[in-house]
mmCIF file with all atom_site columns, C-alpha atoms in Angstrom:
data_model
loop_
_atom_site.group_PDB
_atom_site.id
_atom_site.type_symbol
_atom_site.label_atom_id
_atom_site.label_alt_id
_atom_site.label_comp_id
_atom_site.label_asym_id
_atom_site.label_entity_id
_atom_site.label_seq_id
_atom_site.pdbx_PDB_ins_code
_atom_site.Cartn_x
_atom_site.Cartn_y
_atom_site.Cartn_z
_atom_site.occupancy
_atom_site.B_iso_or_equiv
_atom_site.pdbx_formal_charge
_atom_site.auth_seq_id
_atom_site.auth_comp_id
_atom_site.auth_asym_id
_atom_site.auth_atom_id
_atom_site.pdbx_PDB_model_num
ATOM 1   C CA . MET C 1 1   ? -16.523 -16.641 19.480 1.00 42.00 ? 1   MET C CA 1
ATOM 2   C CA . ASP C 1 2   ? -18.729 -13.550 19.845 1.00 46.00 ? 2   ASP C CA 1
ATOM 3   C CA . ASN C 1 3   ? -15.961 -11.855 21.856 1.00 50.00 ? 3   ASN C CA 1
ATOM 4   C CA . HIS C 1 4   ? -13.583 -11.885 18.868 1.00 42.00 ? 4   HIS C CA 1
ATOM 5   C CA . PRO C 1 5   ? -12.654 -8.281  17.887 1.00 46.00 ? 5   PRO C CA 1
ATOM 6   C CA . LEU C 1 6   ? -13.781 -8.868  14.297 1.00 40.00 ? 6   LEU C CA 1
ATOM 7   C CA . TYR C 1 7   ? -17.327 -9.531  15.484 1.00 40.00 ? 7   TYR C CA 1
ATOM 8   C CA . GLN C 1 8   ? -17.293 -6.410  17.637 1.00 49.00 ? 8   GLN C CA 1
ATOM 9   C CA . THR C 1 9   ? -16.386 -4.182  14.685 1.00 51.00 ? 9   THR C CA 1
ATOM 10  C CA . SER C 1 10  ? -19.212 -2.497  12.818 1.00 52.00 ? 10  SER C CA 1
ATOM 11  C CA . GLY C 1 11  ? -19.629 -2.921  9.080  1.00 44.00 ? 11  GLY C CA 1
ATOM 12  C CA . CYS C 1 12  ? -19.053 0.809   8.650  1.00 50.00 ? 12  CYS C CA 1
ATOM 13  C CA . GLU C 1 13  ? -15.748 0.610   10.503 1.00 53.00 ? 13  GLU C CA 1
ATOM 14  C CA . LEU C 1 14  ? -14.608 -2.385  8.438  1.00 45.00 ? 14  LEU C CA 1
ATOM 15  C CA . SER C 1 15  ? -15.557 -0.556  5.236  1.00 44.00 ? 15  SER C CA 1
ATOM 16  C CA . SER C 1 16  ? -13.587 2.479   6.351  1.00 52.00 ? 16  SER C CA 1
ATOM 17  C CA . ARG C 1 17  ? -10.516 0.371   7.104  1.00 50.00 ? 17  ARG C CA 1
ATOM 18  C CA . THR C 1 18  ? -10.751 -1.179  3.654  1.00 50.00 ? 18  THR C CA 1
ATOM 19  C CA . VAL C 1 19  ? -10.947 2.261   2.059  1.00 50.00 ? 19  VAL C CA 1
ATOM 20  C CA . ASP C 1 20  ? -7.961  3.387   4.172  1.00 51.00 ? 20  ASP C CA 1
ATOM 21  C CA . HIS C 1 21  ? -5.948  0.348   3.017  1.00 47.00 ? 21  HIS C CA 1
ATOM 22  C CA . GLY C 1 22  ? -6.794  1.029   -0.606 1.00 50.00 ? 22  GLY C CA 1
ATOM 23  C CA . THR C 1 23  ? -6.052  4.744   -0.356 1.00 53.00 ? 23  THR C CA 1
ATOM 24  C CA . VAL C 1 24  ? -2.597  4.122   1.097  1.00 52.00 ? 24  VAL C CA 1
ATOM 25  C CA . CYS C 1 25  ? -1.781  1.524   -1.551 1.00 47.00 ? 25  CYS C CA 1
ATOM 26  C CA . CYS C 1 26  ? -3.000  3.658   -4.460 1.00 49.00 ? 26  CYS C CA 1
ATOM 27  C CA . SER C 1 27  ? -1.361  6.882   -3.319 1.00 48.00 ? 27  SER C CA 1
ATOM 28  C CA . ASP C 1 28  ? 1.923   5.084   -2.637 1.00 48.00 ? 28  ASP C CA 1
ATOM 29  C CA . SER C 1 29  ? 1.834   3.707   -6.164 1.00 47.00 ? 29  SER C CA 1
ATOM 30  C CA . LEU C 1 30  ? 1.692   7.267   -7.477 1.00 50.00 ? 30  LEU C CA 1
ATOM 31  C CA . SER C 1 31  ? 4.860   8.224   -5.630 1.00 45.00 ? 31  SER C CA 1
ATOM 32  C CA . ARG C 1 32  ? 7.114   5.418   -6.896 1.00 49.00 ? 32  ARG C CA 1
ATOM 33  C CA . PRO C 1 33  ? 10.100  5.498   -7.244 1.00 46.00 ? 33  PRO C CA 1
ATOM 34  C CA . SER C 1 34  ? 10.610  8.570   -5.055 1.00 45.00 ? 34  SER C CA 1
ATOM 35  C CA . GLY C 1 35  ? 9.151   6.809   -2.007 1.00 47.00 ? 35  GLY C CA 1
ATOM 36  C CA . PHE C 1 36  ? 12.009  4.400   -1.436 1.00 48.00 ? 36  PHE C CA 1
ATOM 37  C CA . CYS C 1 37  ? 15.658  4.459   -0.311 1.00 52.00 ? 37  CYS C CA 1
ATOM 38  C CA . ALA C 1 38  ? 17.353  7.335   1.436  1.00 57.00 ? 38  ALA C CA 1
ATOM 39  C CA . ILE C 1 39  ? 14.949  10.084  0.346  1.00 64.00 ? 39  ILE C CA 1
ATOM 40  C CA . GLN C 1 40  ? 11.330  9.188   0.969  1.00 62.00 ? 40  GLN C CA 1
ATOM 41  C CA . PHE C 1 41  ? 8.640   11.320  -0.631 1.00 66.00 ? 41  PHE C CA 1
ATOM 42  C CA . ARG C 1 42  ? 5.274   9.603   -0.566 1.00 73.00 ? 42  ARG C CA 1
ATOM 43  C CA . VAL C 1 43  ? 1.949   11.307  -1.099 1.00 76.00 ? 43  VAL C CA 1
ATOM 44  C CA . SER C 1 44  ? 0.342   8.827   1.301  1.00 84.00 ? 44  SER C CA 1
ATOM 45  C CA . GLU C 1 45  ? 2.422   10.112  4.218  1.00 90.00 ? 45  GLU C CA 1
ATOM 46  C CA . GLY C 1 46  ? -0.283  12.736  4.685  1.00 93.00 ? 46  GLY C CA 1
ATOM 47  C CA . LEU C 1 47  ? -2.705  9.952   5.590  1.00 95.00 ? 47  LEU C CA 1
ATOM 48  C CA . ASN C 1 48  ? -0.622  9.397   8.713  1.00 97.00 ? 48  ASN C CA 1
ATOM 49  C CA . HIS C 1 49  ? -2.322  12.527  10.026 1.00 97.00 ? 49  HIS C CA 1
ATOM 50  C CA . LEU C 1 50  ? -5.694  10.730  10.124 1.00 96.00 ? 50  LEU C CA 1
ATOM 51  C CA . VAL C 1 51  ? -4.813  9.459   13.603 1.00 97.00 ? 51  VAL C CA 1
ATOM 52  C CA . VAL C 1 52  ? -4.672  13.082  14.804 1.00 97.00 ? 52  VAL C CA 1
ATOM 53  C CA . PHE C 1 53  ? -8.390  13.403  14.155 1.00 97.00 ? 53  PHE C CA 1
ATOM 54  C CA . ASN C 1 54  ? -9.539  9.878   15.049 1.00 96.00 ? 54  ASN C CA 1
ATOM 55  C CA . ARG C 1 55  ? -7.310  7.232   16.584 1.00 94.00 ? 55  ARG C CA 1
ATOM 56  C CA . LYS C 1 56  ? -9.527  4.419   15.273 1.00 94.00 ? 56  LYS C CA 1
ATOM 57  C CA . LEU C 1 57  ? -8.293  5.255   11.769 1.00 95.00 ? 57  LEU C CA 1
ATOM 58  C CA . MET C 1 58  ? -4.758  4.191   12.659 1.00 95.00 ? 58  MET C CA 1
ATOM 59  C CA . TRP C 1 59  ? -5.537  0.535   11.878 1.00 95.00 ? 59  TRP C CA 1
ATOM 60  C CA . GLY C 1 60  ? -6.582  1.343   8.333  1.00 94.00 ? 60  GLY C CA 1
ATOM 61  C CA . VAL C 1 61  ? -3.437  3.369   7.725  1.00 95.00 ? 61  VAL C CA 1
ATOM 62  C CA . PHE C 1 62  ? -1.237  0.695   9.316  1.00 96.00 ? 62  PHE C CA 1
ATOM 63  C CA . GLY C 1 63  ? -2.910  -2.043  7.282  1.00 95.00 ? 63  GLY C CA 1
ATOM 64  C CA . GLY C 1 64  ? -2.416  -0.093  4.066  1.00 93.00 ? 64  GLY C CA 1
ATOM 65  C CA . VAL C 1 65  ? 1.279   0.390   4.807  1.00 93.00 ? 65  VAL C CA 1
ATOM 66  C CA . VAL C 1 66  ? 1.773   -3.302  5.561  1.00 95.00 ? 66  VAL C CA 1
ATOM 67  C CA . LEU C 1 67  ? -0.082  -4.425  2.422  1.00 94.00 ? 67  LEU C CA 1
ATOM 68  C CA . TYR C 1 68  ? 1.744   -1.972  0.197  1.00 91.00 ? 68  TYR C CA 1
ATOM 69  C CA . ASN C 1 69  ? 5.151   -2.856  1.604  1.00 92.00 ? 69  ASN C CA 1
ATOM 70  C CA . LEU C 1 70  ? 4.404   -6.558  1.280  1.00 94.00 ? 70  LEU C CA 1
ATOM 71  C CA . PHE C 1 71  ? 3.498   -6.391  -2.403 1.00 93.00 ? 71  PHE C CA 1
ATOM 72  C CA . PHE C 1 72  ? 5.437   -3.378  -3.701 1.00 90.00 ? 72  PHE C CA 1
ATOM 73  C CA . GLY C 1 73  ? 8.150   -2.663  -1.150 1.00 87.00 ? 73  GLY C CA 1
ATOM 74  C CA . MET C 1 74  ? 11.345  -4.470  -0.278 1.00 85.00 ? 74  MET C CA 1
ATOM 75  C CA . GLY C 1 75  ? 9.547   -7.579  0.963  1.00 89.00 ? 75  GLY C CA 1
ATOM 76  C CA . ILE C 1 76  ? 9.132   -8.873  4.482  1.00 95.00 ? 76  ILE C CA 1
ATOM 77  C CA . LEU C 1 77  ? 11.801  -6.579  5.947  1.00 95.00 ? 77  LEU C CA 1
ATOM 78  C CA . ASP C 1 78  ? 9.872   -3.590  4.619  1.00 93.00 ? 78  ASP C CA 1
ATOM 79  C CA . VAL C 1 79  ? 6.725   -4.981  6.228  1.00 96.00 ? 79  VAL C CA 1
ATOM 80  C CA . VAL C 1 80  ? 8.487   -5.398  9.585  1.00 97.00 ? 80  VAL C CA 1
ATOM 81  C CA . PHE C 1 81  ? 10.466  -2.147  9.616  1.00 97.00 ? 81  PHE C CA 1
ATOM 82  C CA . GLY C 1 82  ? 8.046   0.063   7.654  1.00 95.00 ? 82  GLY C CA 1
ATOM 83  C CA . GLY C 1 83  ? 5.000   -1.340  9.403  1.00 97.00 ? 83  GLY C CA 1
ATOM 84  C CA . GLY C 1 84  ? 6.760   -1.092  12.757 1.00 97.00 ? 84  GLY C CA 1
ATOM 85  C CA . GLN C 1 85  ? 7.776   2.508   12.105 1.00 97.00 ? 85  GLN C CA 1
ATOM 86  C CA . THR C 1 86  ? 4.221   3.424   11.147 1.00 97.00 ? 86  THR C CA 1
ATOM 87  C CA . LEU C 1 87  ? 2.633   1.608   14.091 1.00 98.00 ? 87  LEU C CA 1
ATOM 88  C CA . LEU C 1 88  ? 5.100   3.155   16.541 1.00 98.00 ? 88  LEU C CA 1
ATOM 89  C CA . ALA C 1 89  ? 4.457   6.720   15.395 1.00 98.00 ? 89  ALA C CA 1
ATOM 90  C CA . LEU C 1 90  ? 0.678   6.251   14.996 1.00 98.00 ? 90  LEU C CA 1
ATOM 91  C CA . SER C 1 91  ? 0.469   4.731   18.475 1.00 98.00 ? 91  SER C CA 1
ATOM 92  C CA . ALA C 1 92  ? 2.390   7.609   20.047 1.00 98.00 ? 92  ALA C CA 1
ATOM 93  C CA . THR C 1 93  ? -0.020  10.091  18.486 1.00 98.00 ? 93  THR C CA 1
ATOM 94  C CA . ALA C 1 94  ? -3.103  8.002   19.345 1.00 97.00 ? 94  ALA C CA 1
ATOM 95  C CA . LEU C 1 95  ? -2.061  7.924   23.006 1.00 97.00 ? 95  LEU C CA 1
ATOM 96  C CA . LEU C 1 96  ? -2.121  11.731  23.044 1.00 95.00 ? 96  LEU C CA 1
ATOM 97  C CA . GLN C 1 97  ? -5.657  12.023  21.592 1.00 92.00 ? 97  GLN C CA 1
ATOM 98  C CA . LYS C 1 98  ? -7.299  12.978  24.894 1.00 92.00 ? 98  LYS C CA 1
ATOM 99  C CA . LYS C 1 99  ? -4.234  14.409  26.645 1.00 97.00 ? 99  LYS C CA 1
ATOM 100 C CA . VAL C 1 100 ? -3.487  17.034  23.968 1.00 97.00 ? 100 VAL C CA 1
ATOM 101 C CA . PRO C 1 101 ? -6.744  18.712  22.961 1.00 96.00 ? 101 PRO C CA 1
ATOM 102 C CA . ASN C 1 102 ? -5.196  21.167  20.494 1.00 97.00 ? 102 ASN C CA 1
ATOM 103 C CA . VAL C 1 103 ? -5.329  19.632  17.015 1.00 97.00 ? 103 VAL C CA 1
ATOM 104 C CA . PHE C 1 104 ? -2.465  21.807  15.739 1.00 98.00 ? 104 PHE C CA 1
ATOM 105 C CA . VAL C 1 105 ? -0.186  20.609  18.530 1.00 98.00 ? 105 VAL C CA 1
ATOM 106 C CA . ARG C 1 106 ? -1.165  16.993  17.762 1.00 98.00 ? 106 ARG C CA 1
ATOM 107 C CA . LEU C 1 107 ? -0.402  17.540  14.062 1.00 98.00 ? 107 LEU C CA 1
ATOM 108 C CA . ALA C 1 108 ? 3.020   18.919  15.000 1.00 98.00 ? 108 ALA C CA 1
ATOM 109 C CA . LEU C 1 109 ? 3.716   16.075  17.431 1.00 98.00 ? 109 LEU C CA 1
ATOM 110 C CA . ASN C 1 110 ? 2.611   13.504  14.847 1.00 98.00 ? 110 ASN C CA 1
ATOM 111 C CA . THR C 1 111 ? 5.044   15.029  12.362 1.00 98.00 ? 111 THR C CA 1
ATOM 112 C CA . ILE C 1 112 ? 7.854   14.822  14.925 1.00 98.00 ? 112 ILE C CA 1
ATOM 113 C CA . PHE C 1 113 ? 6.987   11.225  15.879 1.00 98.00 ? 113 PHE C CA 1
ATOM 114 C CA . PHE C 1 114 ? 7.042   10.114  12.254 1.00 98.00 ? 114 PHE C CA 1
ATOM 115 C CA . SER C 1 115 ? 10.271  11.960  11.530 1.00 97.00 ? 115 SER C CA 1
ATOM 116 C CA . LEU C 1 116 ? 12.068  10.482  14.542 1.00 98.00 ? 116 LEU C CA 1
ATOM 117 C CA . SER C 1 117 ? 10.739  6.985   13.902 1.00 98.00 ? 117 SER C CA 1
ATOM 118 C CA . MET C 1 118 ? 12.477  7.014   10.526 1.00 97.00 ? 118 MET C CA 1
ATOM 119 C CA . VAL C 1 119 ? 15.364  5.596   12.535 1.00 98.00 ? 119 VAL C CA 1
ATOM 120 C CA . LEU C 1 120 ? 13.786  2.180   11.873 1.00 97.00 ? 120 LEU C CA 1
ATOM 121 C CA . ILE C 1 121 ? 13.800  2.806   8.117  1.00 95.00 ? 121 ILE C CA 1
ATOM 122 C CA . ALA C 1 122 ? 17.417  3.937   8.294  1.00 96.00 ? 122 ALA C CA 1
ATOM 123 C CA . ILE C 1 123 ? 18.324  0.735   10.136 1.00 97.00 ? 123 ILE C CA 1
ATOM 124 C CA . MET C 1 124 ? 16.571  -1.357  7.482  1.00 96.00 ? 124 MET C CA 1
ATOM 125 C CA . LEU C 1 125 ? 18.263  0.494   4.613  1.00 94.00 ? 125 LEU C CA 1
ATOM 126 C CA . HIS C 1 126 ? 21.616  0.182   6.358  1.00 96.00 ? 126 HIS C CA 1
ATOM 127 C CA . LEU C 1 127 ? 21.131  -3.569  6.791  1.00 95.00 ? 127 LEU C CA 1
ATOM 128 C CA . THR C 1 128 ? 19.734  -4.298  3.335  1.00 93.00 ? 128 THR C CA 1
ATOM 129 C CA . LEU C 1 129 ? 21.489  -1.798  1.066  1.00 93.00 ? 129 LEU C CA 1
ATOM 130 C CA . ALA C 1 130 ? 24.576  -0.999  3.165  1.00 96.00 ? 130 ALA C CA 1
ATOM 131 C CA . LEU C 1 131 ? 23.678  2.700   3.166  1.00 95.00 ? 131 LEU C CA 1
ATOM 132 C CA . PRO C 1 132 ? 25.480  4.791   5.796  1.00 96.00 ? 132 PRO C CA 1
ATOM 133 C CA . PHE C 1 133 ? 23.206  4.879   8.839  1.00 97.00 ? 133 PHE C CA 1
ATOM 134 C CA . TRP C 1 134 ? 23.449  8.515   9.970  1.00 97.00 ? 134 TRP C CA 1
ATOM 135 C CA . ALA C 1 135 ? 23.256  10.005  6.476  1.00 96.00 ? 135 ALA C CA 1
ATOM 136 C CA . THR C 1 136 ? 20.301  7.753   5.690  1.00 95.00 ? 136 THR C CA 1
ATOM 137 C CA . PHE C 1 137 ? 18.536  8.641   8.931  1.00 97.00 ? 137 PHE C CA 1
ATOM 138 C CA . GLY C 1 138 ? 19.161  12.334  8.250  1.00 96.00 ? 138 GLY C CA 1
ATOM 139 C CA . THR C 1 139 ? 17.723  12.248  4.739  1.00 95.00 ? 139 THR C CA 1
ATOM 140 C CA . THR C 1 140 ? 14.748  10.021  5.577  1.00 94.00 ? 140 THR C CA 1
ATOM 141 C CA . ALA C 1 141 ? 13.878  12.034  8.692  1.00 96.00 ? 141 ALA C CA 1
ATOM 142 C CA . LEU C 1 142 ? 14.209  15.322  6.808  1.00 95.00 ? 142 LEU C CA 1
ATOM 143 C CA . SER C 1 143 ? 12.107  14.142  3.873  1.00 93.00 ? 143 SER C CA 1
ATOM 144 C CA . GLU C 1 144 ? 9.483   12.813  6.313  1.00 95.00 ? 144 GLU C CA 1
ATOM 145 C CA . LEU C 1 145 ? 9.494   16.120  8.183  1.00 96.00 ? 145 LEU C CA 1
ATOM 146 C CA . ILE C 1 146 ? 8.979   18.029  4.922  1.00 95.00 ? 146 ILE C CA 1
ATOM 147 C CA . ILE C 1 147 ? 6.128   15.887  3.544  1.00 95.00 ? 147 ILE C CA 1
ATOM 148 C CA . MET C 1 148 ? 4.359   15.653  6.909  1.00 97.00 ? 148 MET C CA 1
ATOM 149 C CA . THR C 1 149 ? 4.650   19.429  7.385  1.00 97.00 ? 149 THR C CA 1
ATOM 150 C CA . ILE C 1 150 ? 3.243   20.076  3.906  1.00 95.00 ? 150 ILE C CA 1
ATOM 151 C CA . THR C 1 151 ? 0.353   17.644  4.331  1.00 96.00 ? 151 THR C CA 1
ATOM 152 C CA . ALA C 1 152 ? -0.645  18.677  7.885  1.00 97.00 ? 152 ALA C CA 1
ATOM 153 C CA . PRO C 1 153 ? -2.599  21.795  6.852  1.00 97.00 ? 153 PRO C CA 1
ATOM 154 C CA . ILE C 1 154 ? -4.068  19.921  3.876  1.00 96.00 ? 154 ILE C CA 1
ATOM 155 C CA . MET C 1 155 ? -5.399  17.182  6.137  1.00 96.00 ? 155 MET C CA 1
ATOM 156 C CA . TYR C 1 156 ? -6.699  19.809  8.570  1.00 97.00 ? 156 TYR C CA 1
ATOM 157 C CA . ILE C 1 157 ? -8.677  21.442  5.755  1.00 97.00 ? 157 ILE C CA 1
ATOM 158 C CA . VAL C 1 158 ? -9.950  18.069  4.508  1.00 96.00 ? 158 VAL C CA 1
ATOM 159 C CA . ASN C 1 159 ? -11.066 17.257  8.060  1.00 96.00 ? 159 ASN C CA 1
ATOM 160 C CA . THR C 1 160 ? -13.188 20.412  8.232  1.00 96.00 ? 160 THR C CA 1
ATOM 161 C CA . GLY C 1 161 ? -15.333 18.979  5.436  1.00 95.00 ? 161 GLY C CA 1
ATOM 162 C CA . VAL C 1 162 ? -15.072 15.223  5.995  1.00 95.00 ? 162 VAL C CA 1
ATOM 163 C CA . ARG C 1 163 ? -14.988 15.305  9.830  1.00 95.00 ? 163 ARG C CA 1
ATOM 164 C CA . PHE C 1 164 ? -12.744 12.323  10.507 1.00 94.00 ? 164 PHE C CA 1
ATOM 165 C CA . ASP C 1 165 ? -13.215 13.041  14.211 1.00 89.00 ? 165 ASP C CA 1
ATOM 166 C CA . LYS C 1 166 ? -16.967 12.281  13.949 1.00 89.00 ? 166 LYS C CA 1
ATOM 167 C CA . ARG C 1 167 ? -16.513 8.876   12.289 1.00 82.00 ? 167 ARG C CA 1
ATOM 168 C CA . PHE C 1 168 ? -17.327 5.750   14.347 1.00 74.00 ? 168 PHE C CA 1
#
């Protein structure tokens, strides 16, 4: 029982994950209704950059996305596709943490990963709302590229004060 991952997680790390979950949920609530359908503009997308500074923070972001999509999104499909899209892109960036030392390059790659992974959201919207796939992928990827590009320097500046990379 002592080998269970929950018991190996510090109280500080659990508290941080809880704060991450809450931050994603609250900031997503502020961006409704512009955060759904073919054009996605969510303030919380900037939190996806947390993984650039500290890969341990990806679980808090992922958890927040799943919880928000479960209660305020399009239901279980939004949990599967939206959570899957987030986990895929966060994981790709987390894998590069040590291989790409330049934080600006990691921010750019994270933006690209999230933009390309919007293919999963386009598939979901095509299946659920019968939206045209390629047009939907184009608009969701473009809107993701824009919001992630805008929030990258903001998160970089926030990191200089908060030091996400020094947490845990």
